Short mmCIF file of C-alpha atoms in Angstrom, two decimals:
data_model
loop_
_atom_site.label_atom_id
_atom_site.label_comp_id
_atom_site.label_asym_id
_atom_site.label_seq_id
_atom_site.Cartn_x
_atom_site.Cartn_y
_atom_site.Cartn_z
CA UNK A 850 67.26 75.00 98.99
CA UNK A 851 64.99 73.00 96.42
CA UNK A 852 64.83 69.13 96.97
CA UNK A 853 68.16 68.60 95.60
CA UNK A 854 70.81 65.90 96.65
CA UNK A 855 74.17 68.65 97.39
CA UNK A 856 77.92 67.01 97.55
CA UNK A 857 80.38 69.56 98.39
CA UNK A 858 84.45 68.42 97.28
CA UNK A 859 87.38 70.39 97.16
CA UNK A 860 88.62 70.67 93.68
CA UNK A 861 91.83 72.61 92.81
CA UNK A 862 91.33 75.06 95.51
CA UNK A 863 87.77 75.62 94.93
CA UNK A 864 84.44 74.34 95.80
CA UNK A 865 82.86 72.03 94.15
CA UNK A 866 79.04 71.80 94.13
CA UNK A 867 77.54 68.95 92.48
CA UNK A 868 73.63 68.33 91.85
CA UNK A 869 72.66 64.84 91.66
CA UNK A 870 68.97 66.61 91.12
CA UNK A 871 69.46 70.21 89.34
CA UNK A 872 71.24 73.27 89.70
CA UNK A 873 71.02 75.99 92.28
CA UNK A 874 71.48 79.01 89.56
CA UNK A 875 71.27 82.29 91.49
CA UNK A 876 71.07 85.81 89.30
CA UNK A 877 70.76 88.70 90.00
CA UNK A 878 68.77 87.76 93.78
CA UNK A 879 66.54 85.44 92.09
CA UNK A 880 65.10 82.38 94.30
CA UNK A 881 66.99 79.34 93.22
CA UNK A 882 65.55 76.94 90.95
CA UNK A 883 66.02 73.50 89.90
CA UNK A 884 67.02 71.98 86.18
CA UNK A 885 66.30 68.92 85.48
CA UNK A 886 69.35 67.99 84.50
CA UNK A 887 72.81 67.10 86.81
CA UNK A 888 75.45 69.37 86.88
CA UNK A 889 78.89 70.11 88.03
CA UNK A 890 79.09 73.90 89.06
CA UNK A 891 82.12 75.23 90.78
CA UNK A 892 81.85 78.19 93.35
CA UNK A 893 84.98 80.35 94.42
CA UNK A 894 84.91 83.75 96.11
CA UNK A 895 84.76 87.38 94.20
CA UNK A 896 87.75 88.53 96.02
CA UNK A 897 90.60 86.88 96.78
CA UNK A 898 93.78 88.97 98.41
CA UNK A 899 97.05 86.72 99.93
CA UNK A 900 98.38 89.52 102.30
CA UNK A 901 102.32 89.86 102.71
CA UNK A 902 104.37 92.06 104.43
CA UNK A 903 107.30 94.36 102.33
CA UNK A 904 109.78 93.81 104.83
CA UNK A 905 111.07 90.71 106.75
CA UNK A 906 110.41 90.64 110.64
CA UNK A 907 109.43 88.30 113.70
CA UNK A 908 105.64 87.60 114.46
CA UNK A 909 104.84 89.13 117.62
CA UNK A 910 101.04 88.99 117.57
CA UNK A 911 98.31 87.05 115.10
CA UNK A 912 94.93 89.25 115.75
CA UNK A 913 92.68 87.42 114.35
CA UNK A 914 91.51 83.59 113.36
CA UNK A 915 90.57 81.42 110.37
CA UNK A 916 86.63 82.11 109.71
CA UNK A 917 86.83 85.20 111.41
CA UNK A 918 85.29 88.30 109.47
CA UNK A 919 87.98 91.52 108.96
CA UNK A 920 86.76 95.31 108.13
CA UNK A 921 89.13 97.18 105.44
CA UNK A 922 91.89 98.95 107.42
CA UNK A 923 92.09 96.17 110.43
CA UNK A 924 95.50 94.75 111.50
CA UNK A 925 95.98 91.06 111.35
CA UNK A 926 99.58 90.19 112.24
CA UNK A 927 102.28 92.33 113.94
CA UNK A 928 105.92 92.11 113.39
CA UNK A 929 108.49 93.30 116.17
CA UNK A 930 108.79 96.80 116.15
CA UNK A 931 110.69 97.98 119.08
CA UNK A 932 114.27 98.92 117.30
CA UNK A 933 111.96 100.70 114.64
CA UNK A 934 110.31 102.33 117.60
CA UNK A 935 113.34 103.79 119.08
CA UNK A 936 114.33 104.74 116.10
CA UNK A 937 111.49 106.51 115.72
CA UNK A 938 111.37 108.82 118.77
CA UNK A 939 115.21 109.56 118.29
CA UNK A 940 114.64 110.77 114.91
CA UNK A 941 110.92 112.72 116.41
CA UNK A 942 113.10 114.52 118.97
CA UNK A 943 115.59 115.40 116.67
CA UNK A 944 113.25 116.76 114.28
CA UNK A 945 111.58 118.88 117.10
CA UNK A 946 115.31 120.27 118.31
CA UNK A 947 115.46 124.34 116.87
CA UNK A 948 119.10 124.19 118.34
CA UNK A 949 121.04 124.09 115.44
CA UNK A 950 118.87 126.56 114.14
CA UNK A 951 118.84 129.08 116.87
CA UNK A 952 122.81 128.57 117.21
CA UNK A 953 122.94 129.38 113.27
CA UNK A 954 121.28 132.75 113.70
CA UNK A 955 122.63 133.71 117.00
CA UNK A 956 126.06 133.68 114.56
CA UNK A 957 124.95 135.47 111.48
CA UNK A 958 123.82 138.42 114.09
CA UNK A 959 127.22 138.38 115.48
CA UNK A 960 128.87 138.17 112.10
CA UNK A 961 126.88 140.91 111.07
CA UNK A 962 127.67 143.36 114.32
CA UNK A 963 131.51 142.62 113.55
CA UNK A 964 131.32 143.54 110.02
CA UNK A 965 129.31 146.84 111.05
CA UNK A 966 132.56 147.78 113.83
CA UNK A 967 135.11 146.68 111.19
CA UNK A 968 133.66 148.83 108.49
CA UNK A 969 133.44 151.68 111.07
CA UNK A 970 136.91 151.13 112.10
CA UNK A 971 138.08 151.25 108.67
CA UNK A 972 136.46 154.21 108.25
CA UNK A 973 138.53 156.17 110.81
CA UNK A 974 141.95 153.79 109.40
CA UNK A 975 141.76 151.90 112.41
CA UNK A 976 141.17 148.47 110.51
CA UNK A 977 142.95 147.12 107.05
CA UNK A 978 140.78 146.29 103.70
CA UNK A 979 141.87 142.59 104.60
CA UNK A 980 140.20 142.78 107.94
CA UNK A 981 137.03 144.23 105.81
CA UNK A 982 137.21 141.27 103.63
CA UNK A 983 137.08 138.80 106.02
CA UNK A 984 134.59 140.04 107.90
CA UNK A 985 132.57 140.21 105.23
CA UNK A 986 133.32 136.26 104.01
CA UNK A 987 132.73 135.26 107.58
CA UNK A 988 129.38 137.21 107.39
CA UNK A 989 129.20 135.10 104.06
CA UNK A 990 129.63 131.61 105.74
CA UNK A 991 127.26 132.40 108.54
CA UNK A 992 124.57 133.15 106.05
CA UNK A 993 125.32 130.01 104.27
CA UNK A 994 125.64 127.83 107.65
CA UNK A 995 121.98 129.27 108.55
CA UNK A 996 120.47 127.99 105.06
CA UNK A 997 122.32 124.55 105.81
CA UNK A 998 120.54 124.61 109.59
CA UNK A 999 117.43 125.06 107.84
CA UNK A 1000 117.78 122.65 105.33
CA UNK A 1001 119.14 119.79 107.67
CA UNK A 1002 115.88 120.50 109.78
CA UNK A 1003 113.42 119.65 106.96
CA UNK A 1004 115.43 116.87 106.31
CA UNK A 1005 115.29 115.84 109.69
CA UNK A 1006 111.67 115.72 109.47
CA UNK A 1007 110.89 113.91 106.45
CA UNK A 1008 113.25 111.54 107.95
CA UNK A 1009 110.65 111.26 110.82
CA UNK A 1010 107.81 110.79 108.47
CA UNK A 1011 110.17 108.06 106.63
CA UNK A 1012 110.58 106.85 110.04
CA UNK A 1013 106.84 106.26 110.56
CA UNK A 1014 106.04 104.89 107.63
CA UNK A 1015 108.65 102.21 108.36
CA UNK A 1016 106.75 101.37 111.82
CA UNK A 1017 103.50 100.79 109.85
CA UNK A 1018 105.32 98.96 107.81
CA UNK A 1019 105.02 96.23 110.60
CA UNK A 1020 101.90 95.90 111.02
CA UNK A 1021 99.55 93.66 108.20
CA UNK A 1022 96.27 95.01 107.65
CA UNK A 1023 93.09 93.78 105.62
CA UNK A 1024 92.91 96.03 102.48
CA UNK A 1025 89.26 95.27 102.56
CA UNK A 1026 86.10 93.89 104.25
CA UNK A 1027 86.06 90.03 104.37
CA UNK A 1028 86.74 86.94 105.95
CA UNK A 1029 90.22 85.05 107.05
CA UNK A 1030 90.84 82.20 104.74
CA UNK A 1031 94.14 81.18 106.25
CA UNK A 1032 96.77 82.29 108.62
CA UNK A 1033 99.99 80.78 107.64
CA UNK A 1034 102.32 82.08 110.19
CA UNK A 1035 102.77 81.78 114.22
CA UNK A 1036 104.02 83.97 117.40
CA UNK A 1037 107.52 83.85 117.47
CA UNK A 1038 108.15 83.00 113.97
CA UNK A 1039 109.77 84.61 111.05
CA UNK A 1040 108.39 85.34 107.92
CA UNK A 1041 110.62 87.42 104.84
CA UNK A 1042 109.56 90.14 103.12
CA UNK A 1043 106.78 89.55 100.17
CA UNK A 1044 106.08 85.86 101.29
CA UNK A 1045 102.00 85.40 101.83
CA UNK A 1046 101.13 85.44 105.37
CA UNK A 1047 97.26 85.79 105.40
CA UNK A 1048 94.70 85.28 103.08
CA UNK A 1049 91.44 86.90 103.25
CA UNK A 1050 88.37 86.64 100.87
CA UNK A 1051 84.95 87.90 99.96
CA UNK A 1052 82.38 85.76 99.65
CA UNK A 1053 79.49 88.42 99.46
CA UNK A 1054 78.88 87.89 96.73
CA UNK A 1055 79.85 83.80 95.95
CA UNK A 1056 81.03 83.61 92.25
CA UNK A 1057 78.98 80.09 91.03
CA UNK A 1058 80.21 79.04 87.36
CA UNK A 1059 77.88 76.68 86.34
CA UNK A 1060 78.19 75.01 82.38
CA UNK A 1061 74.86 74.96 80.89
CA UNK A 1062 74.44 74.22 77.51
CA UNK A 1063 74.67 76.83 74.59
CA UNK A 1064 70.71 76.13 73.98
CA UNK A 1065 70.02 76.69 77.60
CA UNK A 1066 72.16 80.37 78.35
CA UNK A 1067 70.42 81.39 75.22
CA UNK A 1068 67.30 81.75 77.35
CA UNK A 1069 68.67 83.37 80.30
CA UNK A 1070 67.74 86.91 81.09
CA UNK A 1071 68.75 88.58 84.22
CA UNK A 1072 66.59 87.83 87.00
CA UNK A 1073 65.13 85.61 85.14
CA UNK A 1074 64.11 81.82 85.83
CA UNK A 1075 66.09 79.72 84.07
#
């Protein structure tokens, strides 16, 4: 990396590279070169994410270490889950059940056969208008109670799809490719909902923002020595 003297410090929250001997200027994939001159240049990553969960939960699991590289999509930390679980598979089996439904139509068929008889009976003077009317409101309110069994049963499953979302909800994953920064949490602790648990960055590529003077940048060109 040229003859260069190199002094790494932490400045706030970012690295500090100083050249006692040049600058390491890198554009564009260009083989570093070396100024004459000394100069403070500060490097800091070109993607920076602090990872939080939306809801509040216990720490069951930490997947993954400081240092360690993370593909987009991974999961770092789990929260407990279980009660969200259950919930889960009571509101899956109730979304499955066509009980309610079946029940529903089994009761408009009825409602409809008794109308047909009363009708019939009617007919032949063997039934009032008042029985004709009620069997035609109960035939009425079984229609109706078979649209609410239908709508209760979509309900039921976005409910289930609600439910789901909830249980991924526990789980922290790495929006994108990169490496852990810092892991702020343990096992067995709590964190609440929106406070930073992970950090992950991207260091490929390395942001370096070196100051050069106005007479110098004039003269740079991309992939260019400088």
């Amino acid at each position: 990396m040229a003859d260069s003297s190199l002094c790494w410090a932490r400045a706030r929250g970012k690295e500090r590279v100083l050249f006692w001997a040049g600058v390491l200027l890198v554009v564009a994939g260009a083989r570093p070169v070396c100024l004459a001159d000394s100069v403070e240049a500060i490097t800091k990553p070109s993607g920076d994410a602090a990872l939080s969960f939306v809801r509040a939960g216990r720490v069951t699991q930490v997947l993954v270490k400081p240092g360690e590289a993370v593909g987009a999509g991974q999961v770092l930390v789990q929260l407990d889950d279980r009660a969200e679980r259950a919930h889960l598979a009571q509101l899956k089996a109730q979304s499955e059940s066509t009980h309610k439904l079946e029940m529903a139509r089994a009761e408009l068929i009825r409602k409809k056969e008794d109308l047909k008889r009363i009708e019939a009976a009617a007919k032949d003077n063997a039934a009032s208008d008042l029985e004709v009317i009620y069997a035609r409101v109960d035939l009425t309110i079984a229609e109706l109670s078979l649209a609410l069994a239908e709508f209760e049963h979509g309900q039921d499953k976005l409910k289930w799809e609600e439910a789901e979302i909830l249980v991924g909800q526990m789980q922290l994953a790495s929006l994108g490719d990169g490496i852990v920064e810092k892991i702020l949490p343990e096992p067995g602790e709590s964190v609440d909902e929106l406070e930073a648990v992970v950090r992950v960055v991207v260091i490929d590529p390395l942001w370096i923002d070196v100051p050069v003077p106005l007479w110098r940048a004039r003269g740079l060109r991309l992939s260019g020595v400088a």
